[in-house]
Amino acid sequence: SQKIEQNSEALNIQEGKTATLTCNYTNYSPAYLQWYRQDPGRGPVFLLLIRENEKEKRKERLKVTFDTTLKQSLFHITASQPADSATYLCALENYGGSQGNLIFGKGTKLSVKP
Amino acid sequence: EAQVTQNPRYLITVTGKKLTVTCSQNMNHEYMSWYRQDPGLGLRQIYYSMNVEVTDKGDVPEGYKVSRKEKRNFPLILESPSPNQTSLYFCASSLKGTSGLQYFGAGTRLSVL
C-alpha cells in the first residue's frame, strides 16, 4: 500500500521569507494530492489540490508543485506571516488499498516568527 | 452555512460503556469518513462511506463500527471502548470521494478511563 511522508516535523522561519514544505510518497503515483492546514484542536481545512498532469498550482501566496518522477510534492508559502503558523498536512488516496481510503502525512508544524 | 457537525465535542467515559459519536453534514455529500488523530501518528482513517448503505474499513477499524442509513449522517460507534481509543476524532465529508476536497468537523475529544 501507499506510504506518505512529510520530511520535517517542524519548520521555523522568519516573517517575510518563503516556507517550503515537502511531501513524499512511495509506490503508486496518485492521480492527485491535497494539502490541508490544521490549527491546534481544530479540524483540517482544505487548501489546494493538484492533479498528476499539473506541474504547479497557485492560490494567492500558496504554490504547490507535483513531481511524479521524484514522487514528491512541494508546498510553498511566499511572504510568510505569523498568521501562517499552523500544521500543514498532505493527503492522497491509498492506491493498493480500497477506493475511498485517504491517507494523510503526519504534518509539518510551521512557525513564522515576527 | 455548509458544515460538518460532530457531537459531542468532548466526552469522558469508562472502559466498556458503549458510546456513539454523531456526525452530520448539510452539503448533500456522498462520501463521509472518520479519522482519529494521535500525537506522533497523525490522522488515520477509521472507516469511510462512499454512499448510503456503503461502508468500508480504513486503516484502523478495530474496535469501531459505523452505519450510513441516511446520506447526511454517519455515526461512529464504540461498542466497548478501551483506553487505547482515547483520541481526537474527526468526521469529514466530500462531494467527490477522496478526489474532492474534504470538509472536516470540529472534532470530538474522547477520553476512556
XYZ file of C-alpha atoms in Angstrom:
227
model
C 0.000 0.000 0.000
C 0.937 3.627 -0.301
C 3.104 5.447 2.230
C 3.301 9.172 2.618
C 5.997 11.146 4.427
C 6.380 14.760 5.368
C 10.077 15.179 5.979
C 10.070 17.841 8.642
C 8.112 17.676 11.850
C 8.713 21.357 12.401
C 9.898 24.321 10.366
C 10.784 27.714 11.824
C 11.169 30.707 9.548
C 11.273 34.480 9.719
C 8.325 36.588 8.652
C 8.528 37.595 5.017
C 10.514 34.532 3.952
C 9.221 31.685 1.809
C 8.299 28.488 3.621
C 8.784 25.259 1.686
C 7.249 22.035 2.962
C 7.861 18.604 1.458
C 5.568 15.630 0.941
C 6.977 12.365 -0.399
C 5.122 9.199 -1.284
C 6.187 5.693 -2.167
C 4.835 3.139 -4.570
C 1.950 4.295 -6.719
C 1.749 7.692 -8.319
C -1.502 9.211 -7.148
C -3.922 10.884 -9.513
C -3.942 13.915 -7.212
C -2.522 15.181 -3.970
C -4.137 17.530 -1.472
C -2.799 19.983 1.094
C -4.560 20.997 4.303
C -3.944 23.423 7.117
C -4.696 22.444 10.714
C -4.724 24.738 13.724
C -4.382 23.270 17.243
C -7.501 21.407 18.351
C -9.341 22.121 15.102
C -10.241 20.119 12.031
C -8.056 20.343 8.929
C -9.023 22.923 6.332
C -8.544 22.248 2.632
C -6.052 24.483 0.818
C -5.123 23.093 -2.579
C -5.453 20.021 -4.764
C -3.012 19.261 -7.556
C -3.519 16.585 -10.196
C -0.865 14.349 -11.680
C -0.971 16.166 -15.007
C -0.418 19.545 -13.308
C 3.135 20.558 -12.551
C 2.184 23.565 -10.452
C -0.841 25.219 -8.879
C -1.189 28.585 -7.190
C -3.639 30.257 -4.866
C -2.757 33.706 -3.579
C 0.526 33.269 -1.621
C 0.391 29.490 -1.854
C 2.055 27.366 -4.501
C 2.082 23.591 -4.861
C 4.231 21.547 -7.214
C 3.906 17.889 -8.097
C 6.812 15.837 -9.442
C 5.717 12.296 -10.253
C 9.312 11.318 -11.155
C 10.623 12.288 -7.721
C 7.337 11.163 -6.102
C 7.211 14.458 -4.312
C 5.035 17.493 -3.787
C 6.357 20.813 -2.522
C 4.147 23.359 -0.775
C 5.332 26.949 -0.714
C 4.059 29.932 1.244
C 5.584 33.151 -0.015
C 5.877 36.328 2.068
C 5.036 34.279 5.152
C 3.220 35.875 8.082
C 2.860 34.850 11.746
C -0.787 34.030 10.921
C 0.506 31.254 8.635
C 1.781 29.382 11.709
C -0.041 26.049 11.749
C 0.439 22.392 10.892
C 0.243 21.550 7.201
C -0.834 18.117 6.040
C -0.639 16.420 2.665
C -3.053 13.678 1.663
C -3.611 11.231 -1.174
C -5.679 8.189 -1.996
C -4.157 4.901 -0.963
C -3.934 3.072 -4.253
C -3.354 -0.537 -3.470
C -5.842 -0.130 -0.645
C -9.563 0.289 -1.008
C -11.058 3.019 -3.126
C -12.014 5.744 -0.723
C -9.078 5.143 1.628
C -7.496 8.574 2.038
C -4.165 8.739 3.851
C -2.514 11.759 5.433
C 1.061 12.622 6.210
C 1.890 13.332 9.842
C 2.181 17.010 9.066
C 4.783 19.738 9.315
C 4.354 22.340 12.042
C 5.266 25.739 10.638
C 6.185 28.600 12.943
C 6.638 32.056 11.436
C 8.457 34.464 13.753
C 7.858 38.215 13.524
C -23.757 27.542 6.100
C -22.025 24.417 4.783
C -20.764 22.383 7.680
C -19.979 19.059 9.233
C -21.299 18.804 12.772
C -19.960 16.382 15.329
C -21.383 15.705 18.753
C -20.319 15.646 21.450
C -17.216 17.827 21.277
C -15.813 16.380 24.482
C -16.528 13.064 26.138
C -15.108 11.276 29.138
C -16.267 7.713 29.620
C -15.240 4.449 31.234
C -13.986 1.229 29.723
C -16.729 -0.920 28.239
C -19.522 1.640 28.194
C -20.942 1.822 24.683
C -20.941 5.235 23.073
C -21.859 6.879 19.812
C -20.335 9.960 18.257
C -22.657 11.561 15.741
C -21.671 13.244 12.507
C -23.984 15.158 10.222
C -23.353 17.163 7.044
C -25.687 19.559 5.254
C -23.993 19.605 1.848
C -25.593 16.503 0.300
C -22.159 14.874 0.111
C -21.952 11.228 -0.894
C -18.607 10.492 0.786
C -18.097 10.563 4.532
C -15.292 9.288 6.705
C -13.971 9.085 10.244
C -10.423 9.713 11.421
C -8.587 9.587 14.681
C -5.623 11.808 15.406
C -2.942 10.896 17.907
C 0.346 12.667 18.721
C 3.141 11.323 16.555
C 0.779 9.190 14.475
C -1.122 11.849 12.582
C -4.567 11.445 11.078
C -5.582 7.858 10.462
C -8.740 6.802 8.694
C -11.079 4.524 10.652
C -13.993 3.941 8.296
C -15.408 5.585 5.229
C -18.629 5.519 3.266
C -18.890 6.098 -0.464
C -22.672 6.433 -0.269
C -25.765 5.384 1.673
C -25.539 1.774 2.894
C -21.949 1.508 1.589
C -19.204 1.471 4.220
C -15.651 0.163 4.247
C -12.708 -0.151 6.584
C -9.948 2.392 6.668
C -6.550 1.867 8.231
C -7.544 1.436 11.891
C -11.089 -0.004 12.052
C -10.642 -2.364 15.022
C -12.979 -1.567 17.896
C -15.239 0.711 15.866
C -18.482 0.357 13.937
C -20.274 2.733 11.599
C -23.541 2.913 9.756
C -24.829 5.018 6.884
C -28.589 4.772 6.756
C -29.089 8.330 5.555
C -26.927 10.460 3.336
C -26.396 13.217 5.874
C -25.474 11.100 8.934
C -22.505 8.863 9.646
C -22.308 7.890 13.325
C -19.225 6.276 14.862
C -19.984 3.575 17.412
C -17.637 2.245 20.056
C -19.318 -0.889 21.394
C -16.838 -1.462 24.220
C -14.418 1.453 24.469
C -10.915 0.858 25.789
C -8.263 3.332 26.975
C -6.324 2.969 23.706
C -9.277 4.595 21.955
C -8.613 7.820 23.820
C -8.025 10.215 20.950
C -9.212 13.201 18.946
C -11.773 12.127 16.368
C -12.727 13.909 13.173
C -15.556 13.325 10.753
C -15.205 14.523 7.171
C -17.339 14.654 4.058
C -16.759 15.277 0.390
C -18.812 15.608 -2.758
C -16.451 13.531 -4.885
C -14.976 10.832 -2.682
C -11.273 11.159 -1.957
C -10.640 13.324 -5.025
C -12.833 16.089 -3.700
C -11.879 18.495 -1.003
C -12.661 17.150 2.431
C -14.750 19.194 4.860
C -13.875 18.342 8.435
C -15.903 18.664 11.586
C -14.588 20.470 14.657
C -13.520 17.241 16.322
C -14.519 15.123 19.319
C -12.026 14.697 22.112
C -12.638 11.319 23.742
C -11.091 10.069 26.954
C -11.675 6.457 28.009
C -10.734 5.798 31.618
